CSV table of C-alpha atoms and ligand atoms in Angstrom, one decimal:
chain,number,residue,atom,x,y,z
A,1,MET,CA,-0.4,-14.4,-7.4
A,2,LEU,CA,1.2,-16.7,-4.9
A,3,GLU,CA,4.7,-16.0,-6.2
A,4,ILE,CA,4.2,-12.3,-5.6
A,5,ILE,CA,2.9,-12.9,-2.1
A,6,ASN,CA,5.8,-15.3,-1.3
A,7,ALA,CA,8.3,-12.6,-2.5
A,8,ALA,CA,6.7,-10.0,-0.2
A,9,VAL,CA,6.6,-12.4,2.8
A,10,LYS,CA,10.3,-13.1,2.3
A,11,GLN,CA,11.3,-9.5,2.2
A,12,LEU,CA,9.0,-8.6,5.1
A,13,THR,CA,10.2,-11.5,7.2
A,14,ALA,CA,13.8,-10.2,6.8
A,15,VAL,CA,12.7,-7.0,8.7
A,16,GLY,CA,10.8,-9.0,11.4
A,17,ALA,CA,7.3,-8.7,10.1
A,18,ASP,CA,6.6,-12.3,10.9
A,19,LYS,CA,6.3,-11.2,14.5
A,20,ALA,CA,3.3,-9.0,13.6
A,21,LYS,CA,-0.1,-10.2,14.8
A,22,ILE,CA,-1.6,-6.8,13.9
A,23,GLY,CA,-2.1,-5.3,10.5
A,24,LEU,CA,-3.0,-1.8,9.6
A,25,ILE,CA,-4.2,-0.3,6.3
A,26,LEU,CA,-4.0,3.5,6.1
A,27,GLY,CA,-6.3,5.3,3.7
A,28,SER,CA,-6.1,8.6,1.8
A,29,GLY,CA,-4.4,11.3,3.9
A,30,LEU,CA,-4.2,8.9,6.9
A,31,GLY,CA,-0.8,7.4,6.1
A,32,ASP,CA,1.1,9.6,8.6
A,33,TYR,CA,-0.1,7.4,11.4
A,34,ALA,CA,2.6,4.9,10.5
A,35,GLU,CA,5.2,7.5,11.7
A,36,CYS,CA,4.0,6.7,15.3
A,37,LEU,CA,5.5,3.2,15.1
A,38,GLU,CA,8.8,2.7,16.9
A,39,ASN,CA,11.9,1.3,15.4
A,40,LYS,CA,10.4,1.5,11.9
A,41,ARG,CA,11.5,-0.7,9.0
A,42,PHE,CA,10.3,-0.1,5.5
A,43,VAL,CA,9.7,-2.2,2.4
A,44,ASN,CA,8.7,-0.3,-0.7
A,45,TYR,CA,6.0,-1.9,-2.8
A,46,ALA,CA,8.2,-1.0,-5.9
A,47,ASP,CA,11.0,-3.2,-4.5
A,48,ILE,CA,8.8,-6.3,-4.3
A,49,LYS,CA,8.7,-8.1,-7.7
A,50,GLY,CA,5.2,-7.9,-9.2
A,51,TYR,CA,3.7,-5.7,-6.5
A,52,PRO,CA,1.4,-2.9,-7.6
A,53,VAL,CA,2.1,0.7,-6.7
A,54,SER,CA,-0.7,3.3,-6.1
A,55,GLU,CA,-0.4,6.5,-8.0
A,56,VAL,CA,-2.8,8.4,-5.8
A,57,HIS,CA,-1.4,11.6,-4.3
A,58,GLY,CA,-1.1,11.1,-0.5
A,59,HIS,CA,-0.2,7.4,-0.7
A,60,LYS,CA,3.4,6.5,0.2
A,61,ASN,CA,3.4,3.0,-1.3
A,62,ARG,CA,5.3,1.0,1.3
A,63,PHE,CA,5.0,-1.4,4.2
A,64,VAL,CA,6.1,-0.1,7.5
A,65,VAL,CA,6.9,-2.6,10.2
A,66,GLY,CA,7.4,-1.4,13.8
A,67,GLU,CA,6.5,-1.7,17.4
A,68,LEU,CA,3.8,0.1,19.4
A,69,TYR,CA,2.7,-0.7,23.0
A,70,GLY,CA,5.1,-3.6,22.9
A,71,LYS,CA,3.3,-5.2,19.9
A,72,THR,CA,4.7,-5.6,16.4
A,73,VAL,CA,2.6,-4.0,13.7
A,74,ILE,CA,2.7,-4.2,9.9
A,75,ALA,CA,1.1,-1.2,8.2
A,76,MET,CA,0.4,-0.5,4.6
A,77,GLN,CA,1.1,3.2,4.1
A,78,GLY,CA,-1.0,3.6,1.0
A,79,ARG,CA,-3.3,1.1,-0.7
A,80,PHE,CA,-4.2,0.1,-4.2
A,81,HIS,CA,-7.6,1.0,-5.6
A,82,TYR,CA,-9.9,-0.6,-8.1
A,83,TYR,CA,-10.2,2.6,-10.0
A,84,GLU,CA,-6.5,2.6,-10.7
A,85,GLY,CA,-7.2,-0.3,-13.1
A,86,TYR,CA,-6.1,-3.2,-11.0
A,87,PRO,CA,-8.4,-6.3,-10.9
A,88,GLN,CA,-9.8,-6.7,-7.4
A,89,ASN,CA,-7.8,-9.9,-6.7
A,90,VAL,CA,-4.7,-7.7,-7.0
A,91,LEU,CA,-6.1,-5.6,-4.2
A,92,SER,CA,-6.0,-8.7,-2.1
A,93,LEU,CA,-2.2,-9.1,-2.2
A,94,GLY,CA,-1.4,-7.0,0.9
A,95,VAL,CA,-3.9,-8.7,3.1
A,96,ARG,CA,-2.8,-12.2,2.0
A,97,THR,CA,0.8,-11.2,2.6
A,98,MET,CA,-0.2,-10.2,6.1
A,99,LYS,CA,-2.1,-13.5,6.6
A,100,MET,CA,1.0,-15.5,5.6
A,101,LEU,CA,3.1,-13.5,8.0
A,102,GLY,CA,0.7,-14.4,10.9
A,103,VAL,CA,-1.5,-11.4,11.2
A,104,GLU,CA,-4.7,-12.1,13.2
A,105,LYS,CA,-6.4,-8.7,13.5
A,106,LEU,CA,-6.6,-6.0,10.9
A,107,LEU,CA,-7.6,-2.4,11.2
A,108,VAL,CA,-8.7,-0.9,7.9
A,109,THR,CA,-9.2,2.8,7.6
A,110,ASN,CA,-10.4,5.1,4.9
A,111,ALA,CA,-11.5,8.6,4.0
A,112,ALA,CA,-15.2,8.6,3.1
A,113,GLY,CA,-18.1,10.8,2.1
A,114,GLY,CA,-20.9,11.3,4.7
A,115,VAL,CA,-24.2,9.9,3.5
A,116,ASN,CA,-25.9,10.0,6.9
A,117,LEU,CA,-27.3,13.5,7.3
A,118,GLY,CA,-26.4,13.4,11.0
A,119,TYR,CA,-22.7,13.2,10.1
A,120,LYS,CA,-20.3,16.1,9.4
A,121,SER,CA,-16.9,16.6,8.0
A,122,GLY,CA,-14.5,15.1,10.6
A,123,THR,CA,-16.9,12.4,12.0
A,124,LEU,CA,-15.2,9.1,12.9
A,125,MET,CA,-17.4,6.1,12.0
A,126,LEU,CA,-16.9,2.5,13.0
A,127,ILE,CA,-17.9,0.3,10.1
A,128,SER,CA,-20.7,-2.1,11.1
A,129,ASP,CA,-21.2,-3.6,7.7
A,130,HIS,CA,-20.8,-2.9,4.1
A,131,ILE,CA,-22.6,-2.7,0.7
A,132,ASN,CA,-20.5,-3.7,-2.3
A,133,LEU,CA,-21.5,-1.7,-5.3
A,134,SER,CA,-18.0,-1.6,-6.7
A,135,GLY,CA,-19.1,-3.8,-9.6
A,136,SER,CA,-16.6,-6.6,-8.8
A,137,ASN,CA,-15.3,-8.9,-6.0
A,138,PRO,CA,-11.7,-9.7,-5.1
A,139,LEU,CA,-12.5,-13.4,-4.7
A,140,ILE,CA,-13.6,-13.9,-8.3
A,141,GLY,CA,-11.4,-16.4,-10.1
A,142,LYS,CA,-9.9,-19.7,-8.9
A,143,ASN,CA,-10.4,-20.0,-5.2
A,144,LEU,CA,-7.1,-20.4,-3.2
A,145,ASP,CA,-8.3,-23.0,-0.8
A,146,GLN,CA,-5.4,-22.5,1.6
A,147,PHE,CA,-6.8,-19.0,2.4
A,148,GLY,CA,-10.5,-19.9,2.7
A,149,PRO,CA,-13.7,-21.5,1.2
A,150,ARG,CA,-15.2,-20.8,-2.2
A,151,PHE,CA,-18.4,-19.4,-0.8
A,152,PRO,CA,-17.4,-17.5,2.4
A,153,ASP,CA,-19.9,-16.3,5.0
A,154,GLN,CA,-20.2,-12.6,5.2
A,155,SER,CA,-22.4,-12.2,8.2
A,156,ASN,CA,-19.7,-11.0,10.6
A,157,VAL,CA,-17.1,-9.4,8.4
A,158,TYR,CA,-16.5,-6.5,10.8
A,159,ASP,CA,-16.0,-8.5,14.0
A,160,LYS,CA,-19.0,-7.9,16.3
A,161,ALA,CA,-17.2,-8.7,19.5
A,162,LEU,CA,-14.4,-6.3,18.7
A,163,ARG,CA,-17.0,-3.6,17.7
A,164,THR,CA,-18.8,-4.0,21.0
A,165,GLN,CA,-15.6,-3.6,22.9
A,166,LEU,CA,-14.4,-0.7,20.9
A,167,LYS,CA,-17.7,1.3,21.4
A,168,LYS,CA,-17.3,0.8,25.1
A,169,LEU,CA,-13.6,1.9,25.0
A,170,ALA,CA,-14.5,4.9,22.9
A,171,ALA,CA,-17.2,6.0,25.3
A,172,ASP,CA,-14.9,5.4,28.4
A,173,ASN,CA,-12.2,7.6,26.7
A,174,ASP,CA,-14.4,10.4,25.5
A,175,VAL,CA,-13.8,9.6,21.8
A,176,GLU,CA,-16.8,10.4,19.7
A,177,LEU,CA,-17.5,7.4,17.4
A,178,GLU,CA,-20.5,6.8,15.2
A,179,GLU,CA,-21.3,3.4,13.8
A,180,GLY,CA,-22.6,2.8,10.3
A,181,VAL,CA,-22.6,1.0,7.0
A,182,TYR,CA,-19.9,1.8,4.4
A,183,LEU,CA,-20.9,1.6,0.7
A,184,MET,CA,-18.2,1.2,-2.0
A,185,MET,CA,-18.6,2.5,-5.6
A,186,SER,CA,-15.8,2.0,-8.0
A,187,GLY,CA,-14.8,5.7,-8.5
A,188,PRO,CA,-12.8,7.5,-9.6
A,189,CYS,CA,-15.6,9.9,-10.1
A,190,TYR,CA,-17.3,11.0,-6.9
A,191,GLU,CA,-20.9,9.9,-6.9
A,192,THR,CA,-23.8,11.9,-8.3
A,193,PRO,CA,-26.4,13.4,-5.9
A,194,ALA,CA,-28.9,10.8,-7.2
A,195,GLU,CA,-26.5,7.9,-6.4
A,196,ILE,CA,-26.1,9.3,-2.9
A,197,ARG,CA,-29.9,9.5,-2.4
A,198,MET,CA,-29.9,5.8,-3.5
A,199,ALA,CA,-27.1,5.0,-1.1
A,200,ARG,CA,-29.0,6.5,1.8
A,201,THR,CA,-32.2,4.7,0.8
A,202,ILE,CA,-30.6,1.3,0.8
A,203,GLY,CA,-29.0,1.9,4.2
A,204,ALA,CA,-25.6,3.4,3.7
A,205,ASP,CA,-24.1,5.9,6.1
A,206,ALA,CA,-20.8,6.6,4.3
A,207,VAL,CA,-19.5,6.1,0.8
A,208,GLY,CA,-16.0,5.5,-0.6
A,209,MET,CA,-13.8,3.8,-3.2
A,210,SER,CA,-11.8,1.3,-1.2
A,211,THR,CA,-11.7,-1.0,1.9
A,212,ILE,CA,-14.4,-3.6,0.9
A,213,PRO,CA,-12.1,-5.7,-1.3
A,214,GLU,CA,-9.5,-5.9,1.5
A,215,THR,CA,-12.1,-6.6,4.1
A,216,MET,CA,-13.6,-9.4,2.1
A,217,VAL,CA,-10.2,-11.0,1.5
A,218,ALA,CA,-9.4,-10.7,5.2
A,219,ALA,CA,-12.6,-12.2,6.3
A,220,HIS,CA,-12.1,-15.0,3.8
A,221,CYS,CA,-8.9,-16.0,5.4
A,222,GLY,CA,-10.1,-15.6,9.0
A,223,ILE,CA,-8.5,-12.3,9.9
A,224,LYS,CA,-10.6,-10.3,12.3
A,225,VAL,CA,-11.4,-6.9,10.9
A,226,VAL,CA,-12.1,-3.5,12.5
A,227,GLY,CA,-12.9,-0.7,10.0
A,228,ILE,CA,-12.8,3.0,10.6
A,229,SER,CA,-14.0,5.7,8.2
A,230,LEU,CA,-13.1,9.3,8.6
A,231,ILE,CA,-15.8,11.4,7.0
A,232,THR,CA,-13.8,14.0,5.1
A,233,ASN,CA,-16.7,15.6,3.3
A,234,MET,CA,-20.4,15.3,3.1
A,235,ALA,CA,-21.3,13.2,0.0
A,236,ALA,CA,-22.4,14.7,-3.3
A,237,GLY,CA,-25.6,16.8,-3.2
A,238,VAL,CA,-25.8,17.1,0.6
A,239,LEU,CA,-24.2,20.5,0.6
A,240,ASP,CA,-24.4,22.9,-2.3
A,241,GLN,CA,-20.7,22.6,-3.2
A,242,PRO,CA,-18.5,20.5,-5.4
A,243,LEU,CA,-16.3,17.7,-4.0
A,244,SER,CA,-12.5,17.6,-4.3
A,245,HIS,CA,-9.5,15.4,-3.4
A,246,GLU,CA,-8.0,18.5,-1.8
A,247,GLU,CA,-10.9,18.7,0.6
A,248,VAL,CA,-10.4,15.1,1.5
A,249,ASN,CA,-6.8,15.6,2.3
A,250,GLU,CA,-7.4,18.8,4.2
A,251,THR,CA,-10.0,17.3,6.4
A,252,ALA,CA,-7.8,14.2,7.0
A,253,ALA,CA,-4.9,16.5,8.1
A,254,ALA,CA,-7.2,18.6,10.3
A,255,SER,CA,-8.6,15.4,12.0
A,256,ALA,CA,-5.2,13.8,12.4
A,257,ILE,CA,-5.1,14.1,16.2
A,258,ARG,CA,-8.5,12.6,16.8
A,259,PHE,CA,-7.8,9.9,14.2
A,260,THR,CA,-4.4,9.1,15.9
A,261,ASN,CA,-6.1,8.9,19.3
A,262,LEU,CA,-8.6,6.4,18.1
A,263,VAL,CA,-6.1,4.2,16.4
A,264,ASN,CA,-3.9,4.4,19.5
A,265,LEU,CA,-6.8,3.2,21.6
A,266,ILE,CA,-7.4,0.3,19.2
A,267,LEU,CA,-3.8,-0.8,19.1
A,268,GLU,CA,-3.2,-0.4,22.8
A,269,LYS,CA,-6.4,-1.6,24.4
A,270,LEU,CA,-8.4,-3.6,21.7
A,271,PHE,CA,-5.8,-5.5,19.7
B,301,HPA,N1,-17.1,9.7,-2.2
B,301,HPA,C1,-16.3,8.7,-2.5
B,301,HPA,N2,-15.1,8.5,-1.9
B,301,HPA,C2,-14.7,9.4,-1.0
B,301,HPA,C3,-15.5,10.5,-0.7
B,301,HPA,C4,-16.8,10.7,-1.3
B,301,HPA,O1,-17.5,11.6,-1.1
B,301,HPA,N3,-14.8,11.3,0.2
B,301,HPA,C5,-13.6,10.6,0.4
B,301,HPA,N4,-13.6,9.5,-0.3
């Protein structure tokens, strides 16, 4: 594990990623945001020895390093998923690579299904907390003490001070932003209507197949996390229609401007 991280750190340092204090993980259909960075440098996951590659359509599988608002940013354009068959500790590689490069704040984004009946396709949700029903945990296995403790606290995984500031920034800039709890299931099947009713009963507002492993690993090593879900569809059983990955990508594309505005706000004024 450490060898793979070290190989990634070396290649990314060669393109100046060691100046980045800000990390960005771009979810399904949201990867285009990385094109906003100036003076872009790329490192493909496939060119880093031992690094996994996501096979999900819409993921570009590379690190993008660049500048925005005078700050160096390292973005993952495409992430790995548990349902692709990787153990969850493998999902931690990108975040730990960022930690070793010096990243202090991480924005994680995803496409998610709306569980909260007040949401609609296109809603932007600030993640306040999460429920891990993925069936695993990225910190299972030998603890790497240099990253954090064996039994990490999870009471402020999505940094409360940053959330408070972001809600004010969003309101001041006329950006509509809900706040809610993200629940992760393993996928790759979308959930059943019964699972979504359960998710709602236990306090979830949105459901997806990613983000929680990366967030847990980031919190473990002391990176401050802000999480944004784009609700690309209402979750199973809410509307009388089947769910599809095409719908997810279409909504992501249709919401690109609002998503970009929110991420710009975070990178310019919050981070
Ligand atoms: N469920 C799980 N993951 C998702 C969904 C959903 O409805 N939409 C986008 N990602």
